Short mmCIF file of C-alpha atoms and ligand atoms in Angstrom, two decimals:
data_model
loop_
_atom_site.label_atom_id
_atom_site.label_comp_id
_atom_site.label_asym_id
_atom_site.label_seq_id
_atom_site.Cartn_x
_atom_site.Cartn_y
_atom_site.Cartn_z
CA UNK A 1 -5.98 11.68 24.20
CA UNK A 2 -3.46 13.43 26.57
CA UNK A 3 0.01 14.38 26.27
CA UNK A 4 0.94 11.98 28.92
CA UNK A 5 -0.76 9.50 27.10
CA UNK A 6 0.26 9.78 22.96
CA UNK A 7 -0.07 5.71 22.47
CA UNK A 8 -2.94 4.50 24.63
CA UNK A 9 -6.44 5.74 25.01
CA UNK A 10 -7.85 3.86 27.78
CA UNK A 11 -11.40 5.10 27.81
CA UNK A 12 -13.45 2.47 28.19
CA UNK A 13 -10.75 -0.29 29.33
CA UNK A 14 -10.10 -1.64 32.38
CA UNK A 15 -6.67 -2.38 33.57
CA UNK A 16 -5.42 -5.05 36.35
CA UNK A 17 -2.21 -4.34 38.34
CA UNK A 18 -1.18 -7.42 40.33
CA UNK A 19 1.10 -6.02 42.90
CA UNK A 20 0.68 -2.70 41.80
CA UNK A 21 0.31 -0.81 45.21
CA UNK A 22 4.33 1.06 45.06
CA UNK A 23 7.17 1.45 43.19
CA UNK A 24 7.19 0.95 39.56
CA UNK A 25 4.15 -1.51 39.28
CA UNK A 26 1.82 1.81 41.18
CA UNK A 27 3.39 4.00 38.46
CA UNK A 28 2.17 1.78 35.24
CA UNK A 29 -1.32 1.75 37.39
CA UNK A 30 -1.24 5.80 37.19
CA UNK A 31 -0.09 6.11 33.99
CA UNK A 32 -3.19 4.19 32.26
CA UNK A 33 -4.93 5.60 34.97
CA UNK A 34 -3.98 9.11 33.14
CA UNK A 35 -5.01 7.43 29.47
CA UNK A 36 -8.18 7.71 31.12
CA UNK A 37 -8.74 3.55 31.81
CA UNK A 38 -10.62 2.19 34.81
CA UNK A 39 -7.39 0.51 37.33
CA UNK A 40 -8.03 -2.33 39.79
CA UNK A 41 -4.90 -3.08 42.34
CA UNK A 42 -4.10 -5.96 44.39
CA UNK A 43 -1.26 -6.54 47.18
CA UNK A 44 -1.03 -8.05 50.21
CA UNK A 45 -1.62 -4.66 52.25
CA UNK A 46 -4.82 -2.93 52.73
CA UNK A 47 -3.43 0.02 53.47
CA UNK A 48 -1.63 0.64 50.28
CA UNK A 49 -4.79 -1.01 48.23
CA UNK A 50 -6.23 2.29 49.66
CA UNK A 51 -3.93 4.86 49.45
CA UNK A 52 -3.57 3.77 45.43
CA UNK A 53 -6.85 3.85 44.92
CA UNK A 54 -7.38 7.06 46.26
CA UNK A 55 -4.15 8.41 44.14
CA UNK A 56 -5.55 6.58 41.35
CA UNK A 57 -9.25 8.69 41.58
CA UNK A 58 -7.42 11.68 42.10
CA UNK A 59 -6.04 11.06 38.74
CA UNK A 60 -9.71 11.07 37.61
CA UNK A 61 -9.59 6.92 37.11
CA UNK A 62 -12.55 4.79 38.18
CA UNK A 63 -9.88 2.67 40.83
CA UNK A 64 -11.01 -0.33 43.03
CA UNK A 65 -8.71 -2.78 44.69
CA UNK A 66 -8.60 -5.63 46.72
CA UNK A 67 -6.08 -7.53 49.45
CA UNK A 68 -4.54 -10.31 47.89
CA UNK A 69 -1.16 -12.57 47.98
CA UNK A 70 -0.45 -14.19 44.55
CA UNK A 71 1.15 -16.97 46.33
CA UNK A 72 -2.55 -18.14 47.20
CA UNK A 73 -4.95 -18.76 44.29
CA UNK A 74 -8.17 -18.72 46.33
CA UNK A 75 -7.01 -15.13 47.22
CA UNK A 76 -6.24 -14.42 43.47
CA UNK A 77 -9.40 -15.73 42.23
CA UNK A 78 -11.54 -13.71 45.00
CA UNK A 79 -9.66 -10.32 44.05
CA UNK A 80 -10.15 -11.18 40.19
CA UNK A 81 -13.78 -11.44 40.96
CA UNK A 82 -14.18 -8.62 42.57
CA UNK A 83 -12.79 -6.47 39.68
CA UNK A 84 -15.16 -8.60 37.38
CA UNK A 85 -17.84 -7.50 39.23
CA UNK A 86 -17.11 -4.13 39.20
CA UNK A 87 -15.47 -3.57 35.81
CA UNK A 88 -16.52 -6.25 33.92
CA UNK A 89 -13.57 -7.81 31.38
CA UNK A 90 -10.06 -6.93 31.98
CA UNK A 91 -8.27 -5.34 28.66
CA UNK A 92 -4.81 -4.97 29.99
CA UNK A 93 -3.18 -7.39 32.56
CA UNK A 94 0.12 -6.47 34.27
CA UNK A 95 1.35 -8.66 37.00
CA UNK A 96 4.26 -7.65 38.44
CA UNK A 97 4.89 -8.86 42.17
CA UNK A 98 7.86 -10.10 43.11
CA UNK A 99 10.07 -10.37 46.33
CA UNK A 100 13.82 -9.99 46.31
CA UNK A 101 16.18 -9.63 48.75
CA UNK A 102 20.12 -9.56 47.96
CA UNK A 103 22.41 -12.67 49.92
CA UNK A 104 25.22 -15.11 48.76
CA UNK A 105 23.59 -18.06 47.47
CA UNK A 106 25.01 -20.25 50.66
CA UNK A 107 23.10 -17.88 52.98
CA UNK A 108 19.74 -18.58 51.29
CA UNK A 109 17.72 -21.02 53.17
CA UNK A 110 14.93 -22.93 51.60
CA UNK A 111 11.88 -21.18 53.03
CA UNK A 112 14.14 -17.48 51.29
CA UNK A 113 14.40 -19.50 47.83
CA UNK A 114 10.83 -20.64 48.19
CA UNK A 115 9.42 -16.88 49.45
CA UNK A 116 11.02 -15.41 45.89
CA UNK A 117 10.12 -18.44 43.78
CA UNK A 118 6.70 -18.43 45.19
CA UNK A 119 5.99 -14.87 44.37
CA UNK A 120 7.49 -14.42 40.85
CA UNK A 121 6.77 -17.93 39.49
CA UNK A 122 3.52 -19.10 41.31
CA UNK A 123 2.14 -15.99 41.47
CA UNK A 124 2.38 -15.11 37.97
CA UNK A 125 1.09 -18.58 37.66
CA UNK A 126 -1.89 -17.68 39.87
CA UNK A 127 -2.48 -14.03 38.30
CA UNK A 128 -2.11 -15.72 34.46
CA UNK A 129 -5.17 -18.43 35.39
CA UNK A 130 -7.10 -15.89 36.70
CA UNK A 131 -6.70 -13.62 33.70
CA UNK A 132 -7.35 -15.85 31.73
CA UNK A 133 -10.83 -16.35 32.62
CA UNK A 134 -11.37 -12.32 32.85
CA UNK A 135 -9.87 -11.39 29.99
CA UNK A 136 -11.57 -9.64 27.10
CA UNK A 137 -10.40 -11.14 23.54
CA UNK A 138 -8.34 -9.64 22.40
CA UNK A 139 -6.29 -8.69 25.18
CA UNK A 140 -2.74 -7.63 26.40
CA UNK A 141 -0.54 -9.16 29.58
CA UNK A 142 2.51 -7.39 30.35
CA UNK A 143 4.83 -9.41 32.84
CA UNK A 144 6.97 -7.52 34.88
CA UNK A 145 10.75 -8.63 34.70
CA UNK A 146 13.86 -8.05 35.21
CA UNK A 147 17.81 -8.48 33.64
CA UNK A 148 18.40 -10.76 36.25
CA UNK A 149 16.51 -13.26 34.45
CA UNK A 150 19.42 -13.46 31.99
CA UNK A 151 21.86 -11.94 33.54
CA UNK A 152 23.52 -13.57 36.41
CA UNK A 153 24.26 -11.68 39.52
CA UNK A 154 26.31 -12.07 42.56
CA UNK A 155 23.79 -12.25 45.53
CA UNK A 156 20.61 -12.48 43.15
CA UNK A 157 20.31 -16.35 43.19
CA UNK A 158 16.78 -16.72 43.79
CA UNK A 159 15.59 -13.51 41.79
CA UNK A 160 17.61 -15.31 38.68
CA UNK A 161 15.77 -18.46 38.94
CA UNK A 162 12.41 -16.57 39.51
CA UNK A 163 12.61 -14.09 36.78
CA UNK A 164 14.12 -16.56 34.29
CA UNK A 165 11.00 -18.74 35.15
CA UNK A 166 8.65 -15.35 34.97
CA UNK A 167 9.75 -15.03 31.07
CA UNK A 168 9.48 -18.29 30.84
CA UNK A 169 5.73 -18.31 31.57
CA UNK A 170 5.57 -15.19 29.24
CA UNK A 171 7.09 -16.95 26.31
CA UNK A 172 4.93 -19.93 26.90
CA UNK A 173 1.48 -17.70 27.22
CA UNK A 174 2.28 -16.17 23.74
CA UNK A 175 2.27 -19.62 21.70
CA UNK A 176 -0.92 -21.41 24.22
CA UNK A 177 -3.18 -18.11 24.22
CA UNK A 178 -1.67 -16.43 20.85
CA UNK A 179 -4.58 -17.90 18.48
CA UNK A 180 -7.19 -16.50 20.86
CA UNK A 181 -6.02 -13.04 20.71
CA UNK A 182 -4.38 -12.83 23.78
CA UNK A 183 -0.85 -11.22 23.82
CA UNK A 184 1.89 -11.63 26.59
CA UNK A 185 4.96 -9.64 26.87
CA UNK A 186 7.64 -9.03 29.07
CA UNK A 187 8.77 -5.55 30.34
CA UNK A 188 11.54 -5.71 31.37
CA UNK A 189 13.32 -2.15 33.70
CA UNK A 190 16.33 -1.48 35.08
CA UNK A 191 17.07 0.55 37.20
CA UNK A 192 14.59 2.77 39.01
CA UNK A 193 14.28 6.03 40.69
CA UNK A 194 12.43 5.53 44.05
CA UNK A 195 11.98 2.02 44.23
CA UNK A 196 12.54 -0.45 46.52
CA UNK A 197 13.73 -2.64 43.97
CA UNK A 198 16.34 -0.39 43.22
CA UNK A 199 17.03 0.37 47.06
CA UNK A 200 17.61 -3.38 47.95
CA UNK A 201 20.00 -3.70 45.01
CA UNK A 202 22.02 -0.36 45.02
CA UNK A 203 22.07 -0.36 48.98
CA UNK A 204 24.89 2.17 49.80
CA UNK A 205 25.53 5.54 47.69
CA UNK A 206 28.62 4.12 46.57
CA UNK A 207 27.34 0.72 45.05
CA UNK A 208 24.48 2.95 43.61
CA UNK A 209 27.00 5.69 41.60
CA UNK A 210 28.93 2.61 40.68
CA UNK A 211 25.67 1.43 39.17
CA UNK A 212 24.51 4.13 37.65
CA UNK A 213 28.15 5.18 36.12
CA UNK A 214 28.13 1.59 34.37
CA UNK A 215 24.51 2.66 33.03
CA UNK A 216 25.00 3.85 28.69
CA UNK A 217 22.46 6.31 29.67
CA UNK A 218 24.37 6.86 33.01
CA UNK A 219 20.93 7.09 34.92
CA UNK A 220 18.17 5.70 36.34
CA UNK A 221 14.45 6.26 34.86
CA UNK A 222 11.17 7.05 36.49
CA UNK A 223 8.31 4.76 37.03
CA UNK A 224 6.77 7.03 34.35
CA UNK A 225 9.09 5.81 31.57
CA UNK A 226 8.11 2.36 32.50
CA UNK A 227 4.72 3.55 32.00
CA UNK A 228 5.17 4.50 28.76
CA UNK A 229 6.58 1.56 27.54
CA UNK A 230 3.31 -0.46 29.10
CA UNK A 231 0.69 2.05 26.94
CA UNK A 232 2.52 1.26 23.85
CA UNK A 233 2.79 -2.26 24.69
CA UNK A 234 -0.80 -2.83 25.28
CA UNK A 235 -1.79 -0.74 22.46
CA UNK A 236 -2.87 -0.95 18.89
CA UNK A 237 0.49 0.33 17.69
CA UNK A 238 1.78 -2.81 19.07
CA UNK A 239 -0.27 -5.00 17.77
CA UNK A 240 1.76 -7.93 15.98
CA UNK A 241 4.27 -8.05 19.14
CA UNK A 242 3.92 -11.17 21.46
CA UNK A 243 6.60 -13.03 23.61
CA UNK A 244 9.07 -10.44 23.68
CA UNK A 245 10.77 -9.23 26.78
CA UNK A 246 10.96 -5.78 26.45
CA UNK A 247 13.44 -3.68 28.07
CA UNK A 248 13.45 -0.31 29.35
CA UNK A 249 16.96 0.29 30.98
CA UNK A 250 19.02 2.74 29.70
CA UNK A 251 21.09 0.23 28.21
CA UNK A 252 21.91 -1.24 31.84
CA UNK A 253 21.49 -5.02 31.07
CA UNK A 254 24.35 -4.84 28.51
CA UNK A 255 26.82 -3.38 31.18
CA UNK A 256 26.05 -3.10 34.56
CA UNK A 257 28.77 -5.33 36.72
CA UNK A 258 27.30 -9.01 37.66
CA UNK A 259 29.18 -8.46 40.91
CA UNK A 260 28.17 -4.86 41.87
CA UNK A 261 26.71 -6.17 45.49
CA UNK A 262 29.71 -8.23 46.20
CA UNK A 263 31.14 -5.20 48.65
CA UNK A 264 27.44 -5.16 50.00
CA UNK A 265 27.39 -8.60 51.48
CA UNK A 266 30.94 -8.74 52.08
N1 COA B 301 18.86 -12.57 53.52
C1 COA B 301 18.63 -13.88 53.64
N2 COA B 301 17.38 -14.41 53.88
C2 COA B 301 16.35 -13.54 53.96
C3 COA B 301 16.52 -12.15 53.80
C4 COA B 301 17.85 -11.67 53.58
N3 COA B 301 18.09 -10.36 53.41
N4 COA B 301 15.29 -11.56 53.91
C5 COA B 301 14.40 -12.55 54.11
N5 COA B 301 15.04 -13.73 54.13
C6 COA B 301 14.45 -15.04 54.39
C7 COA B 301 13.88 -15.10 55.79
O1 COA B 301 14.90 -15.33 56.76
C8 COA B 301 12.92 -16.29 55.68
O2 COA B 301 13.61 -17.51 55.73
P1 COA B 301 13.67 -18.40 57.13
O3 COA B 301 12.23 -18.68 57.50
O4 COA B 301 14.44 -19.61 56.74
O5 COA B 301 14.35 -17.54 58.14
C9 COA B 301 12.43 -16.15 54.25
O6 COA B 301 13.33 -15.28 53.56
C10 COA B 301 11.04 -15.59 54.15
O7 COA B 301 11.02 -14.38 54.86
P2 COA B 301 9.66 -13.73 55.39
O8 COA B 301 9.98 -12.32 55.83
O9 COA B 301 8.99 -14.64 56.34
O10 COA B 301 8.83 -13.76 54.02
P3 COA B 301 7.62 -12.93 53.54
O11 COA B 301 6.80 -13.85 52.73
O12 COA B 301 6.98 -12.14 54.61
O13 COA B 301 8.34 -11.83 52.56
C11 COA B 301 10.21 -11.40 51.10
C12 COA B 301 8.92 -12.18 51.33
C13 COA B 301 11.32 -11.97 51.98
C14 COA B 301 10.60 -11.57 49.63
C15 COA B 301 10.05 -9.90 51.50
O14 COA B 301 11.28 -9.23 51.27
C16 COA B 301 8.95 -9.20 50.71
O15 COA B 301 7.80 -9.24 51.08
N6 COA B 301 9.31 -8.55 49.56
C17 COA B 301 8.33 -7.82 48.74
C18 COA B 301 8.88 -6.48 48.32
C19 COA B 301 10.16 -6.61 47.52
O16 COA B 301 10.92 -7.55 47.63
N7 COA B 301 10.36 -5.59 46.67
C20 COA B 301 11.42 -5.58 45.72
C21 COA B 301 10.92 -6.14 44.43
S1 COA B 301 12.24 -6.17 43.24
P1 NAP B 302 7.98 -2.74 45.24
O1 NAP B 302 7.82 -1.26 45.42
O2 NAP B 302 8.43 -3.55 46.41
O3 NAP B 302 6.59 -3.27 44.69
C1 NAP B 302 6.18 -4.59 44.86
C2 NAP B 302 4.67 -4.61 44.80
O4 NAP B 302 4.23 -5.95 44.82
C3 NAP B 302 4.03 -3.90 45.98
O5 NAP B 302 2.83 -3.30 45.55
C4 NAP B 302 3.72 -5.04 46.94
O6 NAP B 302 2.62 -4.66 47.77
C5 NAP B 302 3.38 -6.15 45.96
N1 NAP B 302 3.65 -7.50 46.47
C6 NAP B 302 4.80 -8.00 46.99
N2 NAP B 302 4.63 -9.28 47.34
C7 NAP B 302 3.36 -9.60 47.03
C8 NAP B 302 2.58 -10.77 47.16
N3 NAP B 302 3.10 -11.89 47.69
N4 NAP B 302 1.28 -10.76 46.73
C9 NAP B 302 0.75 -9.62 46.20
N5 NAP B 302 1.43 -8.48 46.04
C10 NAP B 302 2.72 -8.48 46.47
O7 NAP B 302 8.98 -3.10 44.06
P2 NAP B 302 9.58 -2.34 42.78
O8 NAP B 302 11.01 -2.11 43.04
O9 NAP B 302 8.74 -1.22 42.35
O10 NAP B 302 9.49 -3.53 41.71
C11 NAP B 302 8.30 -3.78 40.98
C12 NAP B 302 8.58 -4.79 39.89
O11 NAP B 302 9.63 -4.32 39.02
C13 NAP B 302 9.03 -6.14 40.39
O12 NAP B 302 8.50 -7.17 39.57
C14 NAP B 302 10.54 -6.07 40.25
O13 NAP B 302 11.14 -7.34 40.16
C15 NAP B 302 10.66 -5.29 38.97
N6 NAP B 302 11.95 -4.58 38.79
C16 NAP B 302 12.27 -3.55 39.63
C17 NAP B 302 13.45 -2.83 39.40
C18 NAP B 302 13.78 -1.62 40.24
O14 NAP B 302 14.78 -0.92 39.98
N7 NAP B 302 13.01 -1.30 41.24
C19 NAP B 302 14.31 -3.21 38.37
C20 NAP B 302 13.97 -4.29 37.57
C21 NAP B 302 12.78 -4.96 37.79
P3 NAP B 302 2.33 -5.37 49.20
O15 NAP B 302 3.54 -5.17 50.04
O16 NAP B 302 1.08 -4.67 49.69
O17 NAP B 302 2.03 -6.81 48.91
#
């Protein structure tokens, strides 16, 4: 195994990334693409389906992807296929689209509510059917979350709801699809370097140094570190651990102000 990868050897596996075309879901597709597993990717845009792959293959994996919005199942099931066909069984799953977009709760209208619930909830809904079907027994799904989901925070509304409902679904998974060898775990980061996660929630250099100063680890991690967390996760090592929500945040969901983005929105 390599360095970068001390708790995963993903020869011979193949690992899906829902929404894993940027940010932090594109750096958990590198880093098993680095433990030497095969990576599929799905998202809405073709163009960054490509440009993953091709990042993806330079990092010696066997990549494929496919265009595909988890809000619609046919378009879920097709990209699913498509990996099936190429790869075979999925080992790993990691779903981890999601919309967000910080505004008081009174300024949300119902199609803005609907666009984030639709994402996080329905489309892990979506991914979760799917993967059920292609996964190999036993196998691994890591949910992407976030402290919002129990947490409350000014301006996060909708992302509250939706990521309270995405562990939901997580807890759920574990006790349906624990006696056939299927675990399903939450990760769970907080703030990240480079992300547009991180840019819609920290928008202005203040709010982010306010952010970060609040942080016990008083910064924010890499996509890699996120990464690492996943490899363990869906490794041997972690082998009796299903329907836990995982975090890796510095310490951030114990601390960091529920009303950071109040100045933001004013
Ligand atoms: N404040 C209030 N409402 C907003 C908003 C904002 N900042 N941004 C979008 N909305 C509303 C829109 O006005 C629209 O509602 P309306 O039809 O009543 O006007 C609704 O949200 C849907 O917007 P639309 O752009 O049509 O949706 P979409 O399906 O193309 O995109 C989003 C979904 C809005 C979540 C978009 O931000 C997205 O695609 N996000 C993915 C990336 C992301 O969020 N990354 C961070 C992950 S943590
Ligand atoms: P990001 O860069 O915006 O990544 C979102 C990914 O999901 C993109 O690949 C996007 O590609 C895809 N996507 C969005 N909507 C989709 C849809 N409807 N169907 C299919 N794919 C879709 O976001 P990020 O900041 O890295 O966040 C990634 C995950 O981490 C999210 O679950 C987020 O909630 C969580 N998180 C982030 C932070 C942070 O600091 N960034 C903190 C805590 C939790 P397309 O545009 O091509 O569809």
């Amino acid at each position: 195994m390599s360095p970068e990868a001390p708790f995963y050897d993903g020869r011979g596996r193949t690992v899906l990334v829902a929404g894993g075309t940027s940010g932090i879901n594109r750096g958990i597709a590198c880093a098993f693409a680095r433990a030497g597993a095969r990576v599929f990717v799905l998202s809405r845009s073709a163009d960054k389906v490509a440009d993953t792959v091709a990042e993806l293959e330079s990092l010696g994996s066997e990549a494929a992807g496919a265009t595909a919005d988890v809000r619609r199942v046919e378009e879920v099931d097709a990209a699913f296929a498509a990996c099936a066909e190429r790869f075979g069984a999925i080992d790993v799953l990691v779903s981890g689209a999601a919309g967000n977009f910080p505004a008081w709760a009174k300024n949300i209208s119902s199609n803005g509510f609907r666009a984030v619930l639709e994402i996080d909830v329905l489309g892990t809904h979506h991914v979760m059917l799917a993967g059920y079907r292609h996964l190999s027994r036993p196998g691994v799904i890591l949910n992407i979350s976030a402290a919002a989901s129990f947490r409350p925070m000014i301006g996060q509304a909708h992302v509250c709801a939706a990521k309270a409902g995405v562990d939901q679904i997580t807890r759920t998974l574990a006790l349906e699809w624990g006696p056939e060898g299927i675990r399903v775990n939450s990760v769970l980061p907080g703030p990240i370097e480079d992300t547009e996660g991180f840019r819609r929630l920290a928008p202005t250099p203040q709010i982010k140094a306010r952010r970060l100063s609040r942080v016990p680890l008083r910064r924010a991690a890499t996509s890699a570190e996120v990464g690492d967390l996943c490899l363990f996760l869906a490794s041997d090592r972690a082998s009796y651990i299903t329907g836990a929500v995982v975090p890796v945040d510095g310490g951030a969901s114990l601390s960091v102000p529920a009303e950071l983005l109040q100045d933001a929105l004013g």
